[in-house]
């Protein structure tokens, strides 16, 4: 066996290699269905290797004196992998190539070149399995991958990491969300040739992810013209209604009462008739413009979704929302085989996601829909990518490739016919003495507004040089990305503020004594004038350099030795750097051992370090001017539009727990001067074993440990105390609200004098902040699998994962409260918020069982199914601080205390186990030569609609329990069916 020239990571290529007994000096010809031809020499040891080959189907032929002597057809190359094709069994004087051709389907199924953890799903797999049409749904097939919190839409979590810690690629170019790194752009479903899901262990060629990688490779034209079209329809009448939601009715600890004791057990949210129905039209065409030379592939998809959603009885304006989505996608690829040694690939991608909704009042008293009263926030996300890649096979041993891409991304949001009235939040808390018991509402439908000119753009360059030198395949290259965002963030609708109504059952206790906010008195009713405005622009540069050696230690063992240096720089709206990280060395070590030398048993391992950059969005509320204030009043009336009247202040005016009063900070004071990027170390060992000629089994153990995290800290008093202790008069310093830092590390902060006369450096240890430990996140997992690869008749795979994700830091986001301020969560803002914070993290799923398979009954009928069973996510209970229900840093019910007792994440229990069964059937009639297909997929056949996540906020005020605490927030989608008709020629 020879592993030299193997491909790794989220690439677009693979490698073919093998042995030719007594074949030194002979030639191996490798030819793809898209006309690419490479000829490589067999070396003195009888080995040959061809790397950086585009994925697809190949014919591999051994030539002796220019004559074919042995051949393998249908060699299918998967992305990022290598396949061994041994040749030389035929006599040297053979002339009839057809007589000696052998199908490659008989080759072993184990890829003995890979040292990473990957799942590759091909277009053939996608055609057989009942799946939702998204990159994330495909990714969930991979072991150790779970759906993220519903707060983050379709985002996924890999190996316990946060949902913003992943990377997306299309044809080798990074398509991760350029603003906040949560999610990314995917291909039209019918244009996906292969999707590679990496859950760890990838080589030094790639980085910027400590979660996982979704790498899609689009289809390309071949020497035969192919075209097809498909219509898919998910009708409303084949979908079940979601379940109604009721207020929890729980036994409360002594001394605690619900905010409204009439609500427990009553209806919270009606959902009759809620759901969506959609239609998807898609078409593709591909083939040769010039045979063996120039190829084109085009694909388009148009998805239309409509639906209805009923808001809760506690929403500001209970309503029925009738919404529409439009999601057109386009993909085009041009491949030019300039000659046998040079290839040029051009890719164009255009994705749009447009949303609009209309709101009609809903009366919970009689369950009737009323009049139209306004529009929901309309959004339009548009992403255009243009990518070019050039590959040159300079010699058999030397390959060069270069790729350059750009993107433009529109991030539009607006409320058609927006009201100029303030948004009314929690209007159910209005004093009934002024409303007659029925909340007074207005026509304002949105709390926040974005700048309609919000945009993002990227550009990227990578270049790779690979040289084979004896038993070593040496690689080196650069990997650079640039991101720019303009007018991102959000402000308020209406007059620039919202009214938040509140009620406490302890009216004589101050609402926030730390900020001078007093007690409302009376019956405990009050109102908060809330303002948020953080719209800004920003940019990020990410550069990387790597070297790597794939060393063939022996015929059966290969070592992959790599070193990567990442550089990350974040700039504010004035183009000034506020984070600049260099010399971040990430070593990678992988080993693969083909135990018997016949690809029947592989033992592998991997050890690596992975750095994660801060996305552009960190500048929002972090490095640019931001206003985030509350101003509290009592009131003596409410007007016809829901505005409080007769206001009496119960505070000093606008207050901000994070000192955000609209003043732009000095960029050099935003972050610790010695800030380190977030990084994680990972170790992985496993094996793959062929069980006879039809089955493959394996196991893998993974351990991940977060070494450094980034978040913000906002306890300015402790910073002032350290200044005073250091002989610096803190009253002369201009402290900002929050500082970006490495929790648990000793950080140095630059603080300016208020009079502009200079600055001081203040060094803060974790003890200075009052923390007892630093950021901790650990993940371990045991993955077991058993697979029967598709043999023309049937395919099946079973994955079981036992894992644990625990610590005090989920990562860059905070799922239990839906906080998407990347690396600026409420965690680490102050020591009191981190007490009792060590426990099960939000993406922990102790047990996961995934089963998928398909059965080709005959050429006309195929049946398929997928099962996913997993234990529930951990629950949290966040309340006021300590045994006396205090509020030391003005964060309300956000401490890890519950009813006066410590409450770590997961201590409140877990959400229920879930099980999801999806089934599919396809009929391809023989009268249409099996080119016409009719399909039916049924999702969530058992119609299980359990809660996936629960409300964690225990209290509305001290000793005043929230009526929605422990109530389900996000639920499994109810059963629905999808019909399809397609034609492929």
mmCIF file of C-alpha atoms in Angstrom, residues 45-391:
data_model
loop_
_atom_site.group_PDB
_atom_site.id
_atom_site.type_symbol
_atom_site.label_atom_id
_atom_site.label_comp_id
_atom_site.label_asym_id
_atom_site.label_seq_id
_atom_site.Cartn_x
_atom_site.Cartn_y
_atom_site.Cartn_z
ATOM 1 C CA UNK A 45 9.226 0.374 -5.637
ATOM 2 C CA UNK A 46 6.196 -0.326 -7.821
ATOM 3 C CA UNK A 47 4.073 2.519 -6.499
ATOM 4 C CA UNK A 48 2.191 5.276 -8.288
ATOM 5 C CA UNK A 49 0.154 8.225 -7.048
ATOM 6 C CA UNK A 50 -1.937 11.035 -8.532
ATOM 7 C CA UNK A 51 -3.261 13.694 -6.203
ATOM 8 C CA UNK A 52 -5.413 16.861 -6.537
ATOM 9 C CA UNK A 53 -7.841 15.078 -8.845
ATOM 10 C CA UNK A 54 -11.338 16.560 -9.126
ATOM 11 C CA UNK A 55 -13.930 14.272 -7.566
ATOM 12 C CA UNK A 56 -15.910 12.048 -9.883
ATOM 13 C CA UNK A 57 -15.708 8.769 -11.761
ATOM 14 C CA UNK A 58 -12.454 7.578 -13.327
ATOM 15 C CA UNK A 59 -10.974 4.826 -15.430
ATOM 16 C CA UNK A 60 -7.482 3.756 -14.333
ATOM 17 C CA UNK A 61 -5.353 1.923 -16.903
ATOM 18 C CA UNK A 62 -1.875 0.404 -16.751
ATOM 19 C CA UNK A 63 0.130 1.006 -19.925
ATOM 20 C CA UNK A 64 3.199 -0.962 -20.994
ATOM 21 C CA UNK A 65 4.916 0.458 -24.031
ATOM 22 C CA UNK A 66 1.832 2.567 -24.646
ATOM 23 C CA UNK A 67 -0.425 -0.496 -24.718
ATOM 24 C CA UNK A 68 -3.142 -1.140 -22.073
ATOM 25 C CA UNK A 69 -2.467 -4.208 -19.965
ATOM 26 C CA UNK A 70 -4.859 -3.763 -17.027
ATOM 27 C CA UNK A 71 -7.723 -1.446 -16.221
ATOM 28 C CA UNK A 72 -10.290 -0.527 -13.572
ATOM 29 C CA UNK A 73 -13.530 1.213 -14.511
ATOM 30 C CA UNK A 74 -15.943 3.181 -12.300
ATOM 31 C CA UNK A 75 -13.336 4.255 -9.800
ATOM 32 C CA UNK A 76 -15.429 6.708 -7.790
ATOM 33 C CA UNK A 77 -13.358 9.337 -6.032
ATOM 34 C CA UNK A 78 -14.783 10.956 -2.904
ATOM 35 C CA UNK A 79 -13.877 14.452 -1.796
ATOM 36 C CA UNK A 80 -10.863 14.744 0.473
ATOM 37 C CA UNK A 81 -10.090 11.041 0.302
ATOM 38 C CA UNK A 82 -7.928 8.604 -1.528
ATOM 39 C CA UNK A 83 -8.685 5.295 -3.187
ATOM 40 C CA UNK A 84 -6.262 2.457 -3.762
ATOM 41 C CA UNK A 85 -6.270 0.887 -7.209
ATOM 42 C CA UNK A 86 -3.714 -1.894 -7.613
ATOM 43 C CA UNK A 87 -2.898 -2.945 -11.168
ATOM 44 C CA UNK A 88 -0.760 -5.406 -13.047
ATOM 45 C CA UNK A 89 -2.682 -8.683 -13.031
ATOM 46 C CA UNK A 90 -3.088 -8.898 -16.800
ATOM 47 C CA UNK A 91 -0.402 -10.152 -19.186
ATOM 48 C CA UNK A 92 1.919 -7.535 -20.585
ATOM 49 C CA UNK A 93 0.992 -8.307 -24.225
ATOM 50 C CA UNK A 94 -2.768 -7.924 -23.757
ATOM 51 C CA UNK A 95 -4.379 -5.912 -26.558
ATOM 52 C CA UNK A 96 -8.142 -6.103 -25.871
ATOM 53 C CA UNK A 97 -8.758 -3.569 -23.148
ATOM 54 C CA UNK A 98 -12.424 -4.583 -22.767
ATOM 55 C CA UNK A 99 -11.358 -8.124 -21.998
ATOM 56 C CA UNK A 100 -9.177 -7.071 -19.106
ATOM 57 C CA UNK A 101 -11.290 -4.268 -17.638
ATOM 58 C CA UNK A 102 -12.453 -4.836 -14.066
ATOM 59 C CA UNK A 103 -15.105 -2.865 -12.209
ATOM 60 C CA UNK A 104 -13.750 -0.983 -9.241
ATOM 61 C CA UNK A 105 -16.870 -1.694 -7.207
ATOM 62 C CA UNK A 106 -15.155 -4.800 -5.854
ATOM 63 C CA UNK A 107 -12.494 -2.710 -4.133
ATOM 64 C CA UNK A 108 -12.502 -2.438 -0.332
ATOM 65 C CA UNK A 109 -14.733 0.236 1.147
ATOM 66 C CA UNK A 110 -12.219 1.566 3.651
ATOM 67 C CA UNK A 111 -10.290 4.714 2.804
ATOM 68 C CA UNK A 112 -6.927 3.942 4.352
ATOM 69 C CA UNK A 113 -5.554 7.391 3.518
ATOM 70 C CA UNK A 114 -7.761 9.446 5.826
ATOM 71 C CA UNK A 115 -6.726 10.458 9.327
ATOM 72 C CA UNK A 116 -9.669 12.728 10.015
ATOM 73 C CA UNK A 117 -13.265 12.147 11.088
ATOM 74 C CA UNK A 118 -15.511 12.559 8.081
ATOM 75 C CA UNK A 119 -18.846 11.607 6.587
ATOM 76 C CA UNK A 120 -19.228 11.951 2.822
ATOM 77 C CA UNK A 121 -22.734 11.937 1.369
ATOM 78 C CA UNK A 122 -22.872 11.657 -2.421
ATOM 79 C CA UNK A 123 -25.549 12.769 -4.860
ATOM 80 C CA UNK A 124 -26.562 9.104 -5.170
ATOM 81 C CA UNK A 125 -27.081 8.959 -1.392
ATOM 82 C CA UNK A 126 -29.136 12.158 -1.502
ATOM 83 C CA UNK A 127 -31.344 10.701 -4.224
ATOM 84 C CA UNK A 128 -32.062 7.625 -2.113
ATOM 85 C CA UNK A 129 -32.643 9.091 1.366
ATOM 86 C CA UNK A 130 -35.616 11.044 2.761
ATOM 87 C CA UNK A 131 -33.940 14.300 3.773
ATOM 88 C CA UNK A 132 -34.809 17.954 4.075
ATOM 89 C CA UNK A 133 -33.137 19.968 1.340
ATOM 90 C CA UNK A 134 -30.415 21.781 3.283
ATOM 91 C CA UNK A 135 -26.721 21.407 4.049
ATOM 92 C CA UNK A 136 -27.540 21.226 7.764
ATOM 93 C CA UNK A 137 -30.001 18.338 7.338
ATOM 94 C CA UNK A 138 -27.320 16.386 5.491
ATOM 95 C CA UNK A 139 -24.773 17.246 8.191
ATOM 96 C CA UNK A 140 -27.033 15.765 10.885
ATOM 97 C CA UNK A 141 -26.335 12.327 9.379
ATOM 98 C CA UNK A 142 -22.794 12.546 10.741
ATOM 99 C CA UNK A 143 -22.106 11.063 14.187
ATOM 100 C CA UNK A 144 -21.682 13.583 17.008
ATOM 101 C CA UNK A 145 -23.643 16.268 15.152
ATOM 102 C CA UNK A 146 -26.783 17.709 16.742
ATOM 103 C CA UNK A 147 -29.267 20.418 15.833
ATOM 104 C CA UNK A 148 -28.489 23.700 17.569
ATOM 105 C CA UNK A 149 -30.936 25.751 19.564
ATOM 106 C CA UNK A 150 -34.051 26.910 17.736
ATOM 107 C CA UNK A 151 -32.933 30.468 18.475
ATOM 108 C CA UNK A 152 -30.320 30.007 15.726
ATOM 109 C CA UNK A 153 -32.661 28.606 13.030
ATOM 110 C CA UNK A 154 -31.072 25.609 11.276
ATOM 111 C CA UNK A 155 -27.564 25.906 12.739
ATOM 112 C CA UNK A 156 -25.853 22.719 13.907
ATOM 113 C CA UNK A 157 -23.363 21.845 16.632
ATOM 114 C CA UNK A 158 -20.397 19.525 16.060
ATOM 115 C CA UNK A 159 -18.704 17.747 18.924
ATOM 116 C CA UNK A 160 -20.135 19.967 21.658
ATOM 117 C CA UNK A 161 -18.960 23.232 20.072
ATOM 118 C CA UNK A 162 -21.081 26.348 19.650
ATOM 119 C CA UNK A 163 -23.087 26.834 16.463
ATOM 120 C CA UNK A 164 -20.886 29.766 15.360
ATOM 121 C CA UNK A 165 -17.697 27.680 15.451
ATOM 122 C CA UNK A 166 -18.192 25.863 12.151
ATOM 123 C CA UNK A 167 -17.028 26.556 8.601
ATOM 124 C CA UNK A 168 -18.939 26.216 5.316
ATOM 125 C CA UNK A 169 -17.285 25.674 1.928
ATOM 126 C CA UNK A 170 -18.509 25.404 -1.660
ATOM 127 C CA UNK A 171 -16.012 24.226 -4.256
ATOM 128 C CA UNK A 172 -13.210 25.109 -1.860
ATOM 129 C CA UNK A 173 -14.336 28.670 -1.061
ATOM 130 C CA UNK A 174 -15.477 29.758 2.394
ATOM 131 C CA UNK A 175 -19.210 30.583 2.372
ATOM 132 C CA UNK A 176 -19.691 30.886 6.138
ATOM 133 C CA UNK A 177 -21.983 33.737 7.194
ATOM 134 C CA UNK A 178 -19.607 36.717 6.783
ATOM 135 C CA UNK A 179 -21.143 38.695 9.663
ATOM 136 C CA UNK A 180 -21.470 36.323 12.626
ATOM 137 C CA UNK A 181 -20.236 32.922 11.343
ATOM 138 C CA UNK A 182 -23.562 31.269 12.237
ATOM 139 C CA UNK A 183 -24.614 29.147 9.262
ATOM 140 C CA UNK A 184 -23.577 29.560 5.667
ATOM 141 C CA UNK A 185 -24.575 29.360 2.013
ATOM 142 C CA UNK A 186 -25.379 26.002 0.451
ATOM 143 C CA UNK A 187 -25.886 24.749 -3.098
ATOM 144 C CA UNK A 188 -29.177 23.995 -4.818
ATOM 145 C CA UNK A 189 -29.939 20.485 -3.621
ATOM 146 C CA UNK A 190 -29.768 18.963 -7.102
ATOM 147 C CA UNK A 191 -26.380 20.562 -7.746
ATOM 148 C CA UNK A 192 -24.640 18.812 -4.844
ATOM 149 C CA UNK A 193 -22.195 16.214 -6.125
ATOM 150 C CA UNK A 194 -20.826 15.414 -2.658
ATOM 151 C CA UNK A 195 -21.105 16.900 0.812
ATOM 152 C CA UNK A 196 -18.242 16.217 3.166
ATOM 153 C CA UNK A 197 -18.922 16.680 6.883
ATOM 154 C CA UNK A 198 -15.752 16.936 8.950
ATOM 155 C CA UNK A 199 -16.117 16.548 12.697
ATOM 156 C CA UNK A 200 -12.423 16.784 13.541
ATOM 157 C CA UNK A 201 -8.898 15.768 12.717
ATOM 158 C CA UNK A 202 -8.370 17.701 9.507
ATOM 159 C CA UNK A 203 -4.963 18.707 8.290
ATOM 160 C CA UNK A 204 -2.949 21.915 8.571
ATOM 161 C CA UNK A 205 -4.201 23.019 5.159
ATOM 162 C CA UNK A 206 -7.457 24.080 6.775
ATOM 163 C CA UNK A 207 -8.554 25.860 9.913
ATOM 164 C CA UNK A 208 -10.801 28.589 11.407
ATOM 165 C CA UNK A 209 -13.127 26.032 12.911
ATOM 166 C CA UNK A 210 -13.075 24.204 16.224
ATOM 167 C CA UNK A 211 -16.530 22.717 15.680
ATOM 168 C CA UNK A 212 -17.024 21.094 12.297
ATOM 169 C CA UNK A 213 -16.920 21.713 8.565
ATOM 170 C CA UNK A 214 -19.651 21.450 5.928
ATOM 171 C CA UNK A 215 -17.889 21.167 2.593
ATOM 172 C CA UNK A 216 -20.007 20.945 -0.555
ATOM 173 C CA UNK A 217 -18.659 20.106 -3.990
ATOM 174 C CA UNK A 218 -20.933 20.997 -6.877
ATOM 175 C CA UNK A 219 -21.566 18.909 -9.941
ATOM 176 C CA UNK A 220 -19.665 19.459 -13.173
ATOM 177 C CA UNK A 221 -20.301 18.670 -16.792
ATOM 178 C CA UNK A 222 -19.072 15.429 -18.353
ATOM 179 C CA UNK A 223 -18.619 14.138 -21.898
ATOM 180 C CA UNK A 224 -22.308 13.197 -22.003
ATOM 181 C CA UNK A 225 -25.163 15.691 -21.912
ATOM 182 C CA UNK A 226 -27.525 15.248 -18.992
ATOM 183 C CA UNK A 227 -30.553 17.263 -18.011
ATOM 184 C CA UNK A 228 -33.444 16.896 -15.648
ATOM 185 C CA UNK A 229 -36.196 18.618 -13.724
ATOM 186 C CA UNK A 230 -38.092 18.017 -10.505
ATOM 187 C CA UNK A 231 -41.147 19.303 -8.691
ATOM 188 C CA UNK A 232 -41.609 18.710 -4.964
ATOM 189 C CA UNK A 233 -44.747 19.607 -3.053
ATOM 190 C CA UNK A 234 -45.488 19.484 0.656
ATOM 191 C CA UNK A 235 -49.241 20.158 0.840
ATOM 192 C CA UNK A 236 -50.979 21.529 3.900
ATOM 193 C CA UNK A 237 -53.566 18.764 3.991
ATOM 194 C CA UNK A 238 -50.843 16.116 4.499
ATOM 195 C CA UNK A 239 -49.379 17.899 7.548
ATOM 196 C CA UNK A 240 -50.418 17.478 11.167
ATOM 197 C CA UNK A 241 -51.116 20.449 13.437
ATOM 198 C CA UNK A 242 -48.555 21.272 16.125
ATOM 199 C CA UNK A 243 -49.618 20.750 19.723
ATOM 200 C CA UNK A 244 -51.110 23.491 21.862
ATOM 201 C CA UNK A 245 -48.867 24.951 24.565
ATOM 202 C CA UNK A 246 -50.055 25.564 28.135
ATOM 203 C CA UNK A 247 -48.599 27.548 31.015
ATOM 204 C CA UNK A 248 -46.682 25.284 33.410
ATOM 205 C CA UNK A 249 -48.440 24.450 36.650
ATOM 206 C CA UNK A 250 -45.647 23.528 39.034
ATOM 207 C CA UNK A 251 -45.409 23.294 42.782
ATOM 208 C CA UNK A 252 -43.385 26.335 43.832
ATOM 209 C CA UNK A 253 -41.019 26.532 46.793
ATOM 210 C CA UNK A 254 -42.313 28.186 49.951
ATOM 211 C CA UNK A 255 -42.219 31.965 49.705
ATOM 212 C CA UNK A 256 -42.455 32.051 45.910
ATOM 213 C CA UNK A 257 -45.528 32.909 43.850
ATOM 214 C CA UNK A 258 -46.265 33.096 40.151
ATOM 215 C CA UNK A 259 -46.356 36.578 38.711
ATOM 216 C CA UNK A 260 -49.967 35.826 37.747
ATOM 217 C CA UNK A 261 -51.449 32.979 39.779
ATOM 218 C CA UNK A 262 -54.463 32.721 37.454
ATOM 219 C CA UNK A 263 -52.389 31.469 34.511
ATOM 220 C CA UNK A 264 -50.889 28.062 35.516
ATOM 221 C CA UNK A 265 -52.430 25.272 33.458
ATOM 222 C CA UNK A 266 -54.229 27.641 31.076
ATOM 223 C CA UNK A 267 -53.651 28.056 27.349
ATOM 224 C CA UNK A 268 -50.424 29.866 26.445
ATOM 225 C CA UNK A 269 -50.395 29.354 22.689
ATOM 226 C CA UNK A 270 -53.042 28.059 20.313
ATOM 227 C CA UNK A 271 -51.627 26.337 17.222
ATOM 228 C CA UNK A 272 -54.588 24.932 15.314
ATOM 229 C CA UNK A 273 -53.943 25.160 11.600
ATOM 230 C CA UNK A 274 -50.386 26.344 12.167
ATOM 231 C CA UNK A 275 -47.719 24.993 9.885
ATOM 232 C CA UNK A 276 -46.334 25.521 6.428
ATOM 233 C CA UNK A 277 -46.688 24.168 2.917
ATOM 234 C CA UNK A 278 -44.154 24.528 0.166
ATOM 235 C CA UNK A 279 -43.329 23.827 -3.455
ATOM 236 C CA UNK A 280 -39.875 23.463 -4.962
ATOM 237 C CA UNK A 281 -39.063 23.542 -8.676
ATOM 238 C CA UNK A 282 -35.583 22.576 -9.820
ATOM 239 C CA UNK A 283 -33.789 21.861 -13.074
ATOM 240 C CA UNK A 284 -30.272 21.171 -14.287
ATOM 241 C CA UNK A 285 -28.311 20.676 -17.488
ATOM 242 C CA UNK A 286 -24.705 19.659 -17.978
ATOM 243 C CA UNK A 287 -22.431 18.457 -20.720
ATOM 244 C CA UNK A 288 -19.515 19.198 -23.055
ATOM 245 C CA UNK A 289 -19.247 22.473 -24.933
ATOM 246 C CA UNK A 290 -16.112 20.953 -26.470
ATOM 247 C CA UNK A 291 -15.672 17.234 -25.864
ATOM 248 C CA UNK A 292 -12.797 16.383 -23.511
ATOM 249 C CA UNK A 293 -12.057 20.093 -23.267
ATOM 250 C CA UNK A 294 -14.757 22.460 -22.094
ATOM 251 C CA UNK A 295 -17.739 21.570 -19.897
ATOM 252 C CA UNK A 296 -20.686 23.373 -18.364
ATOM 253 C CA UNK A 297 -23.146 22.569 -15.618
ATOM 254 C CA UNK A 298 -26.106 24.761 -14.656
ATOM 255 C CA UNK A 299 -28.667 24.215 -11.913
ATOM 256 C CA UNK A 300 -31.518 26.331 -10.593
ATOM 257 C CA UNK A 301 -33.969 25.883 -7.757
ATOM 258 C CA UNK A 302 -37.012 27.919 -6.707
ATOM 259 C CA UNK A 303 -38.560 27.213 -3.329
ATOM 260 C CA UNK A 304 -41.823 28.828 -2.262
ATOM 261 C CA UNK A 305 -43.083 28.357 1.279
ATOM 262 C CA UNK A 306 -46.257 29.673 2.855
ATOM 263 C CA UNK A 307 -47.508 29.200 6.366
ATOM 264 C CA UNK A 308 -49.449 30.335 9.369
ATOM 265 C CA UNK A 309 -48.258 30.830 12.939
ATOM 266 C CA UNK A 310 -50.265 31.884 15.991
ATOM 267 C CA UNK A 311 -48.454 33.955 18.594
ATOM 268 C CA UNK A 312 -48.796 33.397 22.332
ATOM 269 C CA UNK A 313 -51.428 34.977 24.506
ATOM 270 C CA UNK A 314 -48.629 37.003 26.128
ATOM 271 C CA UNK A 315 -47.283 38.519 22.924
ATOM 272 C CA UNK A 316 -47.474 42.280 22.567
ATOM 273 C CA UNK A 317 -50.142 41.845 19.893
ATOM 274 C CA UNK A 318 -51.647 38.320 19.852
ATOM 275 C CA UNK A 319 -51.934 37.512 16.174
ATOM 276 C CA UNK A 320 -52.124 35.072 13.357
ATOM 277 C CA UNK A 321 -49.087 35.543 11.154
ATOM 278 C CA UNK A 322 -49.459 34.531 7.502
ATOM 279 C CA UNK A 323 -45.983 34.351 6.028
ATOM 280 C CA UNK A 324 -44.227 33.644 2.742
ATOM 281 C CA UNK A 325 -40.672 32.628 1.924
ATOM 282 C CA UNK A 326 -39.039 32.720 -1.485
ATOM 283 C CA UNK A 327 -35.671 30.964 -1.828
ATOM 284 C CA UNK A 328 -34.327 30.951 -5.385
ATOM 285 C CA UNK A 329 -30.875 29.453 -5.944
ATOM 286 C CA UNK A 330 -28.585 29.279 -8.944
ATOM 287 C CA UNK A 331 -25.341 27.392 -9.518
ATOM 288 C CA UNK A 332 -23.142 27.433 -12.589
ATOM 289 C CA UNK A 333 -19.795 25.787 -13.236
ATOM 290 C CA UNK A 334 -17.454 25.947 -16.184
ATOM 291 C CA UNK A 335 -14.541 23.465 -16.426
ATOM 292 C CA UNK A 336 -11.794 23.955 -18.976
ATOM 293 C CA UNK A 337 -9.190 21.249 -19.479
ATOM 294 C CA UNK A 338 -6.655 23.587 -21.045
ATOM 295 C CA UNK A 339 -4.442 20.571 -21.631
ATOM 296 C CA UNK A 340 -3.537 17.416 -19.741
ATOM 297 C CA UNK A 341 -1.505 19.445 -17.265
ATOM 298 C CA UNK A 342 -3.642 22.520 -16.652
ATOM 299 C CA UNK A 343 -7.251 22.967 -15.507
ATOM 300 C CA UNK A 344 -9.364 26.065 -14.982
ATOM 301 C CA UNK A 345 -12.617 25.982 -12.990
ATOM 302 C CA UNK A 346 -15.105 28.860 -12.728
ATOM 303 C CA UNK A 347 -18.055 28.803 -10.313
ATOM 304 C CA UNK A 348 -20.987 31.193 -9.872
ATOM 305 C CA UNK A 349 -23.518 30.941 -7.028
ATOM 306 C CA UNK A 350 -26.563 33.125 -6.394
ATOM 307 C CA UNK A 351 -28.729 32.468 -3.343
ATOM 308 C CA UNK A 352 -31.643 34.524 -2.070
ATOM 309 C CA UNK A 353 -33.854 34.116 0.971
ATOM 310 C CA UNK A 354 -36.777 36.539 1.060
ATOM 311 C CA UNK A 355 -39.429 36.694 3.784
ATOM 312 C CA UNK A 356 -42.664 38.642 4.226
ATOM 313 C CA UNK A 357 -45.539 38.314 6.664
ATOM 314 C CA UNK A 358 -48.939 39.824 7.394
ATOM 315 C CA UNK A 359 -50.400 40.089 10.890
ATOM 316 C CA UNK A 360 -54.060 39.661 11.799
ATOM 317 C CA UNK A 361 -55.309 40.098 15.330
ATOM 318 C CA UNK A 362 -56.211 36.914 17.177
ATOM 319 C CA UNK A 363 -58.732 36.863 20.008
ATOM 320 C CA UNK A 364 -57.930 34.191 22.569
ATOM 321 C CA UNK A 365 -61.318 34.618 24.232
ATOM 322 C CA UNK A 366 -63.237 33.296 21.238
ATOM 323 C CA UNK A 367 -60.404 31.793 19.146
ATOM 324 C CA UNK A 368 -61.264 34.083 16.242
ATOM 325 C CA UNK A 369 -58.991 35.821 13.752
ATOM 326 C CA UNK A 370 -59.623 39.549 13.439
ATOM 327 C CA UNK A 371 -58.579 42.354 11.142
ATOM 328 C CA UNK A 372 -55.217 42.987 9.522
ATOM 329 C CA UNK A 373 -53.183 45.364 11.690
ATOM 330 C CA UNK A 374 -49.689 45.436 10.218
ATOM 331 C CA UNK A 375 -46.793 43.730 8.474
ATOM 332 C CA UNK A 376 -44.094 41.622 9.984
ATOM 333 C CA UNK A 377 -40.469 42.569 9.368
ATOM 334 C CA UNK A 378 -39.599 41.738 5.761
ATOM 335 C CA UNK A 379 -36.099 40.435 5.102
ATOM 336 C CA UNK A 380 -33.983 39.690 2.079
ATOM 337 C CA UNK A 381 -30.711 37.822 2.314
ATOM 338 C CA UNK A 382 -28.897 37.745 -1.005
ATOM 339 C CA UNK A 383 -25.513 36.096 -1.573
ATOM 340 C CA UNK A 384 -23.538 36.060 -4.809
ATOM 341 C CA UNK A 385 -20.251 34.189 -5.093
ATOM 342 C CA UNK A 386 -17.773 34.097 -7.984
ATOM 343 C CA UNK A 387 -14.898 31.631 -7.663
ATOM 344 C CA UNK A 388 -12.023 30.773 -9.938
ATOM 345 C CA UNK A 389 -9.539 27.920 -9.453
ATOM 346 C CA UNK A 390 -6.478 27.034 -11.505
ATOM 347 C CA UNK A 391 -4.608 23.714 -11.155
#
